[in-house]
Coordinates of C-alpha atoms in Angstrom, one line a residue:
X1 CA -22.5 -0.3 -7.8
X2 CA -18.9 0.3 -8.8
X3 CA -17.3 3.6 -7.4
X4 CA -14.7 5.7 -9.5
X5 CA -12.5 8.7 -9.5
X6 CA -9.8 9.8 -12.2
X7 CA -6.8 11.9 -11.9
X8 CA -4.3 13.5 -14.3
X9 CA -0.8 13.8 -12.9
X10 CA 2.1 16.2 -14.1
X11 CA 5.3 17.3 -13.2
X12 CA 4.2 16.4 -9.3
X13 CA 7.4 15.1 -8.0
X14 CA 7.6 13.6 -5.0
X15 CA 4.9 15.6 -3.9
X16 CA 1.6 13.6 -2.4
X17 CA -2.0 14.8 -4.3
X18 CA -5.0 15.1 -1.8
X19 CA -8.0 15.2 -2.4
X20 CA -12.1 14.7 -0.9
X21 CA -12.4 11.1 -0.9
X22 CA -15.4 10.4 -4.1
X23 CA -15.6 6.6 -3.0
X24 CA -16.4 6.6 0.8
X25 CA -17.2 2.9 0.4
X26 CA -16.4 -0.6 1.2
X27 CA -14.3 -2.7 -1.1
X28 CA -13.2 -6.0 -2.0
X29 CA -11.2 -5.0 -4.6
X30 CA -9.7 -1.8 -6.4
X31 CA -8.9 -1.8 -9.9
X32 CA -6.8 0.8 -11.7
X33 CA -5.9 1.9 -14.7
X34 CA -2.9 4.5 -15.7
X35 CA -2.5 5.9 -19.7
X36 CA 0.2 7.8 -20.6
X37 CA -0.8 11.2 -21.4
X38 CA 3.6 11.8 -23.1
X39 CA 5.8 10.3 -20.5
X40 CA 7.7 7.6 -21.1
X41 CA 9.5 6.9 -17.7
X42 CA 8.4 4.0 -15.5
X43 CA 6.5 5.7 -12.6
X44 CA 6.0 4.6 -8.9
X45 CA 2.5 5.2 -8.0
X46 CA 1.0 4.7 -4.6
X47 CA -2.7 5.7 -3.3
X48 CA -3.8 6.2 0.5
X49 CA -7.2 6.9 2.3
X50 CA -6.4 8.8 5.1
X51 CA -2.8 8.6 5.2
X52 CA -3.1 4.4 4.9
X53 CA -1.4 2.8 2.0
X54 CA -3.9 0.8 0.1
X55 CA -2.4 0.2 -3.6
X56 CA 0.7 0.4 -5.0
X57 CA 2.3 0.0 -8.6
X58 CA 4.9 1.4 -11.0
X59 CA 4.2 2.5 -14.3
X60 CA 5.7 0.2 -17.2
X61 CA 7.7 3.1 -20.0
X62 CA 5.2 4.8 -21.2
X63 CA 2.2 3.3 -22.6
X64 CA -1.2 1.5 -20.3
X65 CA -1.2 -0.2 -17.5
X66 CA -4.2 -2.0 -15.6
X67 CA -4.4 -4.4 -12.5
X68 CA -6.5 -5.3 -10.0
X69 CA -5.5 -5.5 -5.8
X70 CA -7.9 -7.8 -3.9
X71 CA -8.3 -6.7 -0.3
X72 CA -8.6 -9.1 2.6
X73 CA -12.5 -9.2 3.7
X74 CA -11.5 -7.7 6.8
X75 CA -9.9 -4.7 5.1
X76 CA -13.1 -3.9 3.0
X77 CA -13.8 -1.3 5.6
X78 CA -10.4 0.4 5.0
X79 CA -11.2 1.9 1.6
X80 CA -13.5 4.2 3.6
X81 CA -12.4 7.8 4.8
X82 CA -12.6 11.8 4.3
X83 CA -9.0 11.8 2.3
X84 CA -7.3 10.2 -0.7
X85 CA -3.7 10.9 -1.4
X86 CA -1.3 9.7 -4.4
X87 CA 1.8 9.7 -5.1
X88 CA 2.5 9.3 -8.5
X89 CA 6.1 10.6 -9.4
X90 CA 6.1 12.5 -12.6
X91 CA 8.2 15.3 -14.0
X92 CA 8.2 17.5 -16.6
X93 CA 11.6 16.1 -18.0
X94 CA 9.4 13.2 -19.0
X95 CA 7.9 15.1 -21.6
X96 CA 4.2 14.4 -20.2
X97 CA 2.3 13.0 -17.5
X98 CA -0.1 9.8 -16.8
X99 CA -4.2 9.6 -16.3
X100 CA -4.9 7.4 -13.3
X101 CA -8.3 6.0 -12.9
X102 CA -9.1 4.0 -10.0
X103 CA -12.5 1.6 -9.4
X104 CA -13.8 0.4 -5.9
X105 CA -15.3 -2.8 -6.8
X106 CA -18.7 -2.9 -4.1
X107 CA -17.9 -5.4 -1.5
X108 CA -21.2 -7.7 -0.6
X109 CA -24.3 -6.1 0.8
X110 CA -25.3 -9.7 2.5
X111 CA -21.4 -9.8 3.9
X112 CA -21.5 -8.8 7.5
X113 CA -18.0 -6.4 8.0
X114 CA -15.9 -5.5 11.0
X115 CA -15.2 -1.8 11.1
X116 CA -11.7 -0.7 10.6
X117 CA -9.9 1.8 12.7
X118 CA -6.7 3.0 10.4
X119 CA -3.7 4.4 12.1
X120 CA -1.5 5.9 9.9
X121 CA 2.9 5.1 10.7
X122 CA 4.3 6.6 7.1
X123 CA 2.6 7.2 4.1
X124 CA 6.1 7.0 1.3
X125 CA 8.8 7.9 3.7
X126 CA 12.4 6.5 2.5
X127 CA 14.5 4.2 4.0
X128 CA 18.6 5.0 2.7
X129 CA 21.7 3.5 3.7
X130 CA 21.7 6.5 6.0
X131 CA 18.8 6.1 7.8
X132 CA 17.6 2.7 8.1
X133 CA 14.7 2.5 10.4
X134 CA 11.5 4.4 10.4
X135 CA 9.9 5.1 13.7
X136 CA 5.9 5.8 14.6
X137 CA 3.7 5.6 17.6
X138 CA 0.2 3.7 17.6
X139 CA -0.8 3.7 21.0
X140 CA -3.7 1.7 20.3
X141 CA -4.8 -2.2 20.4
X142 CA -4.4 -3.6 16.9
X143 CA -5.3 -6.5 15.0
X144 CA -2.5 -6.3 12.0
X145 CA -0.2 -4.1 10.3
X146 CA -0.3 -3.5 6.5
X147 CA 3.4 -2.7 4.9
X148 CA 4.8 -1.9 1.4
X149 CA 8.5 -1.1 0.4
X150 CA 9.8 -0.2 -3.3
X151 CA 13.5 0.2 -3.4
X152 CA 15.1 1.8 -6.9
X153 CA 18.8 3.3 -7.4
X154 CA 21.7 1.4 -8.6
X155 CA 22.9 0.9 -5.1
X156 CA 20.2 -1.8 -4.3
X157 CA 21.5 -4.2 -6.5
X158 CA 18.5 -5.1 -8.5
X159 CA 17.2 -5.1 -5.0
X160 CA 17.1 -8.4 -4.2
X161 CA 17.7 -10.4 -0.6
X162 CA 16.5 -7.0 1.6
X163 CA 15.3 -8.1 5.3
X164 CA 13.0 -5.8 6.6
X165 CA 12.0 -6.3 10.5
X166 CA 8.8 -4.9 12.2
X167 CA 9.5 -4.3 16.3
X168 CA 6.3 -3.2 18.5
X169 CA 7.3 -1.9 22.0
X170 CA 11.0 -3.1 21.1
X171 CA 10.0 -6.9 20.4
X172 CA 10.5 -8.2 16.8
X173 CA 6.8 -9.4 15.7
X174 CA 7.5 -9.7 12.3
X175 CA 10.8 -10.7 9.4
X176 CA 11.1 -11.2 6.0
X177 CA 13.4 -10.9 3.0
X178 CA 12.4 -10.5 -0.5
X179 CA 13.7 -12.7 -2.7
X180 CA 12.2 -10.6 -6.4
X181 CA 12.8 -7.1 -6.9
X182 CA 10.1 -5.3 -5.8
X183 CA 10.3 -2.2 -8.2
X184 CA 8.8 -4.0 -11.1
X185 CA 8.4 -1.7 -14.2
X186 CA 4.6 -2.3 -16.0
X187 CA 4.0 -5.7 -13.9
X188 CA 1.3 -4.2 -11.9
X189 CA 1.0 -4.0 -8.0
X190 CA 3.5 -4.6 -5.7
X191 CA 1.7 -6.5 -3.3
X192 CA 1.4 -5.1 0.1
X193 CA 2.7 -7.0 3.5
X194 CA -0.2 -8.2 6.0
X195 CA 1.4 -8.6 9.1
X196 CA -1.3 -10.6 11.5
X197 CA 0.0 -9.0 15.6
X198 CA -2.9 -8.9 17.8
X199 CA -2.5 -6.6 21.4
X200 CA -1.5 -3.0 22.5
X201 CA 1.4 -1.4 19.8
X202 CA 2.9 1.5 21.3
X203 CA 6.6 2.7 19.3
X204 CA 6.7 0.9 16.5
X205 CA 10.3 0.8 14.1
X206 CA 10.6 -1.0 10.4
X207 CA 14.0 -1.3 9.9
X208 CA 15.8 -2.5 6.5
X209 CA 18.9 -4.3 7.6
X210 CA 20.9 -4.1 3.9
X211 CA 19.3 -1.7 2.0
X212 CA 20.7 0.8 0.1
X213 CA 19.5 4.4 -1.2
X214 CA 16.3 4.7 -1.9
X215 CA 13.5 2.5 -0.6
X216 CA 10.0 3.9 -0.9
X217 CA 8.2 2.7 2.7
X218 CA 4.8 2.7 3.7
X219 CA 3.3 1.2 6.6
X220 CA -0.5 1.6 9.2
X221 CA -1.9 0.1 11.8
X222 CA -5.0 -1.6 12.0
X223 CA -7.8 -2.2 14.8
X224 CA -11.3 -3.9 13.9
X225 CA -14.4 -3.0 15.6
X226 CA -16.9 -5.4 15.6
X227 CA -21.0 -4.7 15.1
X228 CA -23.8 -6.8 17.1
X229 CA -24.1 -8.4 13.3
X230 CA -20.5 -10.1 13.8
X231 CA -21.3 -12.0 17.3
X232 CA -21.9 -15.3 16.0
X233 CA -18.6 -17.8 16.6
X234 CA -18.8 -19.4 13.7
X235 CA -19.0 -15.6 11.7
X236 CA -15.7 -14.5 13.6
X237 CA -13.6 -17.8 12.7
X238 CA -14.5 -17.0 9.0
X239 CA -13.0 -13.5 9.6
X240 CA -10.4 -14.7 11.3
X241 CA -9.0 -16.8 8.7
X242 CA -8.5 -14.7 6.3
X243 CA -5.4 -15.1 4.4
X244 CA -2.6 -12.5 5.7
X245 CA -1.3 -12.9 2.2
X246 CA -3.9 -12.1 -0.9
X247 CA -2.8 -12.3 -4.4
X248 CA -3.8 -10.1 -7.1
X249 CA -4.6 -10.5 -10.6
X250 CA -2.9 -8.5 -12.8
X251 CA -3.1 -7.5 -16.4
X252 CA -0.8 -5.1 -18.8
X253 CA -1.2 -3.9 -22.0

């Protein structure tokens, strides 16, 4: 059975909303939908469970947006936890705010699922011409890293070409630059980074070699626990290739 909660945001800045988690349940997907309730100002909106970064989007002008994120199957787990946050940047200059509503779409019974152990790096820190690295501590084996990254000021240049680089323990495990802009106004999620590293993390730094003011960064940790359900080779190769990059289906209106 589909899970959902609904929120209305105003005027909450850049402050994050907390709240019980209503959906302590497994995933394969999470679909949203945000109406504006006045404002007509293109909104970044991310949502966390316990203080991982699961879905991002920004709003379109005003108006309704709705899109769907489809999580890797090893990631159903992570929709589970005590806490949701959001971000959802409205002010009351806008002259209103937006009515999230967010749907856990029920992950397979007969599917057999590796636990997920989240730990949290940054939940929407920013990354400025200033300060261009981000530093967290794991101290944990992990199986993966999940990253996302917004950048939107007139200094990024429509923010296009930005290299981002992921360094565990001082070694570079992971480098890419974006080609698109990823602050897309009304186009739905911005699709987060699954970054496949498998061992101990200790200090871990994202760093943003050319970016300018302000990039909007979040980034966790990962480590899957395995049940007696999950011992069977051939179960564990299907997990294990999982794409590290899911696309989602989006629609506007």
């Amino acid at each position: 059975m589909t899970c959902q909660w609904s929120r209305e945001f105003y005027d909450t800045g850049w402050n994050k909303t907390c709240f019980n988690n209503p959906c302590d349940v497994p995933a394969s997907a999470i679909n949203f939908e945000a109406t504006s309730t006045g404002d007509n100002i293109d909104r970044l909106v991310a949502v966390a469970v316990d203080g991982a970064e699961l879905l991002r989007f920004i709003t379109p002008f005003g108006g309704q947006i709705s899109g769907e994120l489809k999580l890797p199957q090893e990631l159903w787990n992570a929709t589970r936890g005590k806490e949701v946050c959001v971000l959802f940047t409205t002010f009351a200059a806008g002259g209103g705010g937006w009515k999230l509503t967010v749907s856990y779409m029920p992950a397979s019974p007969s599917t057999p699922l590796p636990g997920v152990v989240k730990h949290p790096l940054w939940f929407v820190e920013w990354i400025t011409s200033q300060n261009k690295s981000l530093k967290g501590h794991v101290g944990a084996y992990v199986d993966g890293f999940v990253l996302n990254m917004t950048g939107h000021r007139w200094e990024e240049g429509g923010g296009v070409n930005r290299t981002f680089v992921l360094k565990v323990d001082g070694k570079e495990v992971w480098r890419q630059t974006f080609p698109n802009w990823r602050w897309r106004p009304g186009q739905g999620v911005v699709q987060p980074v699954y970054v496949s590293y498998k061992g101990y993390a200790g200090d871990v730094e994202l760093t943003c070699e050319n970016c300018g003011d302000i990039w909007v960064v979040s980034g966790w940790a990962y480590s899957l626990t395995s049940s007696t359900s999950l011992t069977s080779p051939h179960l564990l190769a299907l997990i294990g290739a999982v794409s590290a990059f899911t696309s989602a289906y989006i629609s506007t209106r």
